[in-house]
Tab-separated table of C-alpha atoms and ligand atoms in Angstrom:
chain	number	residue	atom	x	y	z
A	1	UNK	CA	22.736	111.269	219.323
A	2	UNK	CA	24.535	112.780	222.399
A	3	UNK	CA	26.122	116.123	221.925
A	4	UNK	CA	29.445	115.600	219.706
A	5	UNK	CA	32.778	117.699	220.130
A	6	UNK	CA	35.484	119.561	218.253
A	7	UNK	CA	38.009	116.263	218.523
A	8	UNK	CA	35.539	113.279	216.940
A	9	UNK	CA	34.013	116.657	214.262
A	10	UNK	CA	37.491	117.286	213.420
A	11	UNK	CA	38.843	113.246	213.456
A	12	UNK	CA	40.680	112.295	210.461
A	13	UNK	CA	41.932	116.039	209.349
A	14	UNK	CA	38.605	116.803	208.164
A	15	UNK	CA	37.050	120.367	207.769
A	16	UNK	CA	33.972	121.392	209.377
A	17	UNK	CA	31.014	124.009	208.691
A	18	UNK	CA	30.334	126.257	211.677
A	19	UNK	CA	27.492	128.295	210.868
A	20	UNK	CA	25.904	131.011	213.211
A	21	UNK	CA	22.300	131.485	214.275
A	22	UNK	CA	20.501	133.910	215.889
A	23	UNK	CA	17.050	133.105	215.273
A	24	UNK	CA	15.726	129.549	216.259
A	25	UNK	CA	14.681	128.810	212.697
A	26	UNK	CA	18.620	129.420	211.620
A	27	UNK	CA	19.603	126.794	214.171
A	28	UNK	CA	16.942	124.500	213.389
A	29	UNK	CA	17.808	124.848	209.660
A	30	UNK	CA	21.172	123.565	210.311
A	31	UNK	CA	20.567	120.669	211.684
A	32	UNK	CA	18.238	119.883	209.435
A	33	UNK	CA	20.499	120.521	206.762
A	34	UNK	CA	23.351	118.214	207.910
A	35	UNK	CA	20.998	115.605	208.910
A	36	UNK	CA	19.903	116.000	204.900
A	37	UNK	CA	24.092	115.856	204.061
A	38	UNK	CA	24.760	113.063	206.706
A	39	UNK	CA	27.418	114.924	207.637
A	40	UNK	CA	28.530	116.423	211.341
A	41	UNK	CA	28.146	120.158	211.819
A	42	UNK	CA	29.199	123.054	214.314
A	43	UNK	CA	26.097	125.395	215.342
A	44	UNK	CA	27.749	128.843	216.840
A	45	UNK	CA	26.206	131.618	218.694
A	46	UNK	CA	28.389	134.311	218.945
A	47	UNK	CA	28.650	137.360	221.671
A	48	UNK	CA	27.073	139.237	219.764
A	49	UNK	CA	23.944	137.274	219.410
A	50	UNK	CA	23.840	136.288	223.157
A	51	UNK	CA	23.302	139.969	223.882
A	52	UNK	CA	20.779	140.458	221.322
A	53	UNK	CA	18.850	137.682	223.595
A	54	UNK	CA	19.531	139.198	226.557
A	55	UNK	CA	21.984	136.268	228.126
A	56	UNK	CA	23.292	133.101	227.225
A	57	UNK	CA	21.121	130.095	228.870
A	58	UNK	CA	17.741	130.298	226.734
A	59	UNK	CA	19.443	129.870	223.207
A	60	UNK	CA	22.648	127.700	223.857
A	61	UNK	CA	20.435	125.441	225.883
A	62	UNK	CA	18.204	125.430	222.942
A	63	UNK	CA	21.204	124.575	220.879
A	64	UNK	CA	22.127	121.878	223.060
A	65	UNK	CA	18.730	120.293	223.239
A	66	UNK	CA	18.365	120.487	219.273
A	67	UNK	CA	22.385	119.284	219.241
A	68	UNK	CA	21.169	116.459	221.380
A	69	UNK	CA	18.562	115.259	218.933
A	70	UNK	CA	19.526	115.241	215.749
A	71	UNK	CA	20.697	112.137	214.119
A	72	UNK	CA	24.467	113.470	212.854
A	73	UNK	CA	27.109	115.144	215.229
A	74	UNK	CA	26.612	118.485	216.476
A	75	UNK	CA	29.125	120.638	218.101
A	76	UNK	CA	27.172	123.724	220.132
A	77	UNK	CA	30.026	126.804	220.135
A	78	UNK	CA	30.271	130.295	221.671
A	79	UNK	CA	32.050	132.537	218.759
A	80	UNK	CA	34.033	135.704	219.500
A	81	UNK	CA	33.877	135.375	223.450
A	82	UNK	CA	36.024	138.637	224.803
A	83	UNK	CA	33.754	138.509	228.077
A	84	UNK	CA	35.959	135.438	230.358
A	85	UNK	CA	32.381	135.481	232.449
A	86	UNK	CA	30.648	134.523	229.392
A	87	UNK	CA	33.045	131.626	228.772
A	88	UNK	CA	32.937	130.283	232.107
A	89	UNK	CA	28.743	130.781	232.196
A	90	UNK	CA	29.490	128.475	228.502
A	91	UNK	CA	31.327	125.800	230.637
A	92	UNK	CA	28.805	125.757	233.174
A	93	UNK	CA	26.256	124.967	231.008
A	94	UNK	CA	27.721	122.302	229.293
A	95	UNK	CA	29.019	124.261	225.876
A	96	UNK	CA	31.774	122.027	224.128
A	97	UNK	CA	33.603	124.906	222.819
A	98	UNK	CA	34.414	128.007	222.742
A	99	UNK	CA	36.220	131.057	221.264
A	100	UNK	CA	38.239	133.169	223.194
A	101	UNK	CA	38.541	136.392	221.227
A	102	UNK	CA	41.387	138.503	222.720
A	103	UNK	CA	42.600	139.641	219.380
A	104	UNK	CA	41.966	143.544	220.486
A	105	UNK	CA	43.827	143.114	223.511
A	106	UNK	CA	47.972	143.861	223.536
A	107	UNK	CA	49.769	140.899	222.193
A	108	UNK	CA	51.232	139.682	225.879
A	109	UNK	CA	48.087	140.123	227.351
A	110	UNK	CA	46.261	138.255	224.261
A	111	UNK	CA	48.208	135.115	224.883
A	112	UNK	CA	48.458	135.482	228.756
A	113	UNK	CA	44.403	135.511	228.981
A	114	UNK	CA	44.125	133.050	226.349
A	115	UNK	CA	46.453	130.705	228.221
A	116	UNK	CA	44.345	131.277	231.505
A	117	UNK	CA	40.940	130.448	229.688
A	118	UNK	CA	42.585	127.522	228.230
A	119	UNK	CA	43.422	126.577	231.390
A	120	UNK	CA	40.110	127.065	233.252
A	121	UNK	CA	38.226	125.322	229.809
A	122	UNK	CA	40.192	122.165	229.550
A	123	UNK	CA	39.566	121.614	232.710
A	124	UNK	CA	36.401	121.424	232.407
A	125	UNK	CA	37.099	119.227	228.892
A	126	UNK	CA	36.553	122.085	226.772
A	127	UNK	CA	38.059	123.056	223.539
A	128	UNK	CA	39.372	126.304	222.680
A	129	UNK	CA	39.319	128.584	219.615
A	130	UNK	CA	41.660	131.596	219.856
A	131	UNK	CA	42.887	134.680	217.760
A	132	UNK	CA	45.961	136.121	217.184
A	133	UNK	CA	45.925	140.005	215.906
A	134	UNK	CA	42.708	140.344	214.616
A	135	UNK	CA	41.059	138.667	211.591
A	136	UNK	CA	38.668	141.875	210.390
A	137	UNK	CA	35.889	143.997	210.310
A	138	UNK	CA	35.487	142.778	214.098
A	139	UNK	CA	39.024	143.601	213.994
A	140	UNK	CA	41.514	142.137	212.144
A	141	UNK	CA	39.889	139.829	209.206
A	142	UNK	CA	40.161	142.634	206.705
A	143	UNK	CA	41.805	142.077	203.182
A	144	UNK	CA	44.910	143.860	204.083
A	145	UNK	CA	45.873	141.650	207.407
A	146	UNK	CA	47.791	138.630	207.501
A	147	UNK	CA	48.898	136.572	210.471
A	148	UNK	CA	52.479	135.963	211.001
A	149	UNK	CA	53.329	132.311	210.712
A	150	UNK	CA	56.118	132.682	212.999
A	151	UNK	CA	53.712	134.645	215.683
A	152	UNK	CA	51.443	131.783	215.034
A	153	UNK	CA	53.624	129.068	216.243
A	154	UNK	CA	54.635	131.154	219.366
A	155	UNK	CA	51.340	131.580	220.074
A	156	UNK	CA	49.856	128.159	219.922
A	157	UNK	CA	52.890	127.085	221.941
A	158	UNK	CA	52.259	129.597	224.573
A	159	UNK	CA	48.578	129.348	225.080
A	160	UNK	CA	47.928	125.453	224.095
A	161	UNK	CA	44.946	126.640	222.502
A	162	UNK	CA	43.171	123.920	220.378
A	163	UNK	CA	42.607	126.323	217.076
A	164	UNK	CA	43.395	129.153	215.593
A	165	UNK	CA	41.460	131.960	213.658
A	166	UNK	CA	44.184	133.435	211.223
A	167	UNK	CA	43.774	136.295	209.118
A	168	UNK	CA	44.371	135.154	205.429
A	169	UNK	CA	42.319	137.632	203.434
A	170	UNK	CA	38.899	137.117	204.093
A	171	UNK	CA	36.557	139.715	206.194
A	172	UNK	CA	33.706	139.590	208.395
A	173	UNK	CA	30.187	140.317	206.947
A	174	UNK	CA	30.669	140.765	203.551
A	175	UNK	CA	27.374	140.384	200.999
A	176	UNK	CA	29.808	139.288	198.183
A	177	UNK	CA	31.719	136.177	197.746
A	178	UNK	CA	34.584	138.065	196.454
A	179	UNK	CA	37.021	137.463	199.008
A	180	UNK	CA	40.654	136.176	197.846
A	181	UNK	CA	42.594	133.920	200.266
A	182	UNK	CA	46.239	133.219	200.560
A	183	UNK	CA	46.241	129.693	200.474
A	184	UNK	CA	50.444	129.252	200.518
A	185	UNK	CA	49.893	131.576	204.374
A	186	UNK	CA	47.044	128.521	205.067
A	187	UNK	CA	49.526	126.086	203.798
A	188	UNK	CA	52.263	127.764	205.977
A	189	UNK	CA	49.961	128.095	208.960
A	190	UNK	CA	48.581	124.779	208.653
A	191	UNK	CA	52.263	123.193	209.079
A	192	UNK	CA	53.751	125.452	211.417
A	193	UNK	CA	50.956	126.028	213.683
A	194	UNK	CA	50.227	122.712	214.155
A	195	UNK	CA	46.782	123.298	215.350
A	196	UNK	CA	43.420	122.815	213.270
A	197	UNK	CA	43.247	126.847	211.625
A	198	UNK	CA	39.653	128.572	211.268
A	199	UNK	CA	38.574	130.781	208.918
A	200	UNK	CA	36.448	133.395	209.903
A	201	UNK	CA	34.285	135.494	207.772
A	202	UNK	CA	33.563	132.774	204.979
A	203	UNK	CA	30.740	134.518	203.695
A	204	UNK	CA	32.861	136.572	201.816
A	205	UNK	CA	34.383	133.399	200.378
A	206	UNK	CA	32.946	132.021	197.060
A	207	UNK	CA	32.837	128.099	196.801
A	208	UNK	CA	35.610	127.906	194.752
A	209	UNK	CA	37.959	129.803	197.390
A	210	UNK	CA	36.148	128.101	200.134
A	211	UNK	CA	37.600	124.104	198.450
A	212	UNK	CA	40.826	126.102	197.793
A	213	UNK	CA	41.471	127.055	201.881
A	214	UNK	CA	40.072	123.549	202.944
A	215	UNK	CA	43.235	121.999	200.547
A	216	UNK	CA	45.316	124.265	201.522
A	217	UNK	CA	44.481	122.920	205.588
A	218	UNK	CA	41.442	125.438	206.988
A	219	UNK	CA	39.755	123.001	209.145
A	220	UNK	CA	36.826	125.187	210.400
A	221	UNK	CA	34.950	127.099	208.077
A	222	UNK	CA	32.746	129.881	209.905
A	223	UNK	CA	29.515	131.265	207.940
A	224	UNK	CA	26.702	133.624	209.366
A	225	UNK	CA	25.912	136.741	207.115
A	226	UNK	CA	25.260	134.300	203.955
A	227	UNK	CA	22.570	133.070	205.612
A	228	UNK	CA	21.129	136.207	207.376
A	229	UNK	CA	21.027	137.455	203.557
A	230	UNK	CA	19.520	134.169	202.572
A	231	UNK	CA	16.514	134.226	205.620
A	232	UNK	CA	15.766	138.101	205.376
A	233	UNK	CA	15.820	137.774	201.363
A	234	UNK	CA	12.949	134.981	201.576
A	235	UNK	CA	11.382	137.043	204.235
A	236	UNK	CA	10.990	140.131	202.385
A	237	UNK	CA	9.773	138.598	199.277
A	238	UNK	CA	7.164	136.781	201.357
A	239	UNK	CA	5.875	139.841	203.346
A	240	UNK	CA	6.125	141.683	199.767
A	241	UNK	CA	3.673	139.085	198.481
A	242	UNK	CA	0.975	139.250	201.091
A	243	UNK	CA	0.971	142.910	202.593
A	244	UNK	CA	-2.108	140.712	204.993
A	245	UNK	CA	0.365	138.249	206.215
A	246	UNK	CA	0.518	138.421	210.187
A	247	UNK	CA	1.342	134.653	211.382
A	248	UNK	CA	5.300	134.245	211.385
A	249	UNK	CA	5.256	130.973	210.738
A	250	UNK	CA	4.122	132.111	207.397
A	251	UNK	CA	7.193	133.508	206.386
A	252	UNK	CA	9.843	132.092	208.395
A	253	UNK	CA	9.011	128.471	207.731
A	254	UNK	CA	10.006	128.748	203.856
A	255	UNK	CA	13.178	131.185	204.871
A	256	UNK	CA	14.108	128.544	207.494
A	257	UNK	CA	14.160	125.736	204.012
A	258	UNK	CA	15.587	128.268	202.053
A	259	UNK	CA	18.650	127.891	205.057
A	260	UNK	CA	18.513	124.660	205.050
A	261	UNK	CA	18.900	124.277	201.284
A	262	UNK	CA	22.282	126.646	201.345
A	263	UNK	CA	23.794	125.233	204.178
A	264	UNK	CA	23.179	121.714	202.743
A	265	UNK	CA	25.105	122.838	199.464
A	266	UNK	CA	27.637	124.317	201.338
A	267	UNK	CA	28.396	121.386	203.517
A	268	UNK	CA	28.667	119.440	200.503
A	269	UNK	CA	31.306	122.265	199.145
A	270	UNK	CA	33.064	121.539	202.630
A	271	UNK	CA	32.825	117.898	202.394
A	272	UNK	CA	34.175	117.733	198.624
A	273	UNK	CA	37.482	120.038	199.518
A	274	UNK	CA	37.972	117.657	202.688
A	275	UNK	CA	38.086	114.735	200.465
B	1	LIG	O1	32.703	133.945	213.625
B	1	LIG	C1	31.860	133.959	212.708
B	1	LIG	C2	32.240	134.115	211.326
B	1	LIG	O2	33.513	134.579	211.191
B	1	LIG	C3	31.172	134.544	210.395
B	1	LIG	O3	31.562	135.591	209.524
B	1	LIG	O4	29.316	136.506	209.074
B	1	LIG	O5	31.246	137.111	207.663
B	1	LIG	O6	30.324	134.811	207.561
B	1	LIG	P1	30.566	136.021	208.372
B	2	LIG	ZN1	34.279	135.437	213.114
């Protein structure tokens, strides 16, 4: 199938699971696990992650290719870009989507950079992510910060981005699911920004509050430290059992199921809340 994008993922108001990878094995795991769902997916690489690789072209193009062959829709994005040359490398290469992440620059210069990579990106027919404040523990998405409905608006209206990270209680990286959300702010949001909103930092989010945001109108639902816990747990108990063990493959072909198993239950906890 060729490589989807954000518009036919996101047809019919429904919500999406964007999960990030930073091993191979994560990415391959979910695809796999979608393909198992029959459902359409978003695989993200974030900043982050394209630095721990050294540059962007050898794992988004391996993203792409995988995108390219699996049998349901796949959406390749770059998550929490605040480098503009990394974004237009992203377009050059053929990346669907991106996140512009200017939520720790001043608010006028937040929404006049956004507006310029919106610019440069749809241009090049590509769909853009932004974030206004900051959504914490990469900023802003921490349990305390909430975006400003009216700020919101202005911003989407300003920038013409495609979708919006908003800060409705949840946080990046957390190893519990204990996160509460606001779901009459999504609600708000969700009508007044007029724009499909993301929610960052889902990990923290049990499944419960996860089917609670998606009703409320979160449209992208963003997961990576869940499944780091879930690879390096499988990982460890492996190596544990075999101090002899040498061959990865050995250990990272059951972690890379064990991925595959959570992100297929959690894409089913997406697709029942978008229902
Ligand atoms: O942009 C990526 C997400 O917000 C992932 O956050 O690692 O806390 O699930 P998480
Ligand atoms: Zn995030």
């Amino acid at each position: 199938m060729p490589l989807s994008n954000m518009p036919y993922l996101l047809g019919a108001n429904r919500a999406v699971g964007a999960f990030n990878f930073i091993q191979l094995e994560v990415a391959e795991a979910v695809v796999m696990a979608a393909e198992r769902a029959n459902t359409g997916v978003i695989l993200q690489l974030s900043q982050n992650a394209v630095a721990y690789h050294g540059g962007l072209a050898p794992a988004v193009s391996a993203a792409l290719r995988l995108a390219e062959s699996a049998t349901v829709p796949v959406v390749v994005h770059l998550d929490h870009a605040t480098d503009e040359a990394l974004i237009d490398e992203a377009l050059a290469l053929g990346v669907p989507s991106v996140m512009y992440d200017g939520a720790h620059l001043a608010d006028d210069e937040n929404v006049a950079r956004t507006a310029d990579v919106v610019q440069r990106a749809h241009a090049a027919g590509v769909w853009v992510e932004a974030e206004l404040g900051e959504v914490g523990g990469k900023g802003a998405h921490v349990p305390g910060v909430r975006t400003n409905v009216d700020d919101a608006r202005d911003f989407v209206r300003a920038t013409g981005v495609d979708a919006l990270a908003v800060a409705v209680g949840s946080e990046h990286a957390m190893r519990e699911r204990t996160a509460m959300l606001d779901e009459q702010l999504i609600s708000a949001l969700a009508r007044e920004a007029a724009v499909p909103l993301v929610l960052h930092g889902s990990s923290g989010v049990s499944d419960a509050g996860i089917d609670g945001a998606i009703r409320a109108g979160m449209r992208k639902i963003n997961i990576g430290t869940h499944l780091n816990i879930v690879l390096t747990g499988v990982v460890r108990r492996q190596l544990a059992q075999d101090a002899s063990m040498v061959d990865p493959r050995l250990y990272l072909a059951p972690a890379r199921e064990a991925v595959a198993t959570e992100v297929h239950r959690l894409l089913d906890v997406i697709s029942k809340g978008s229902k």
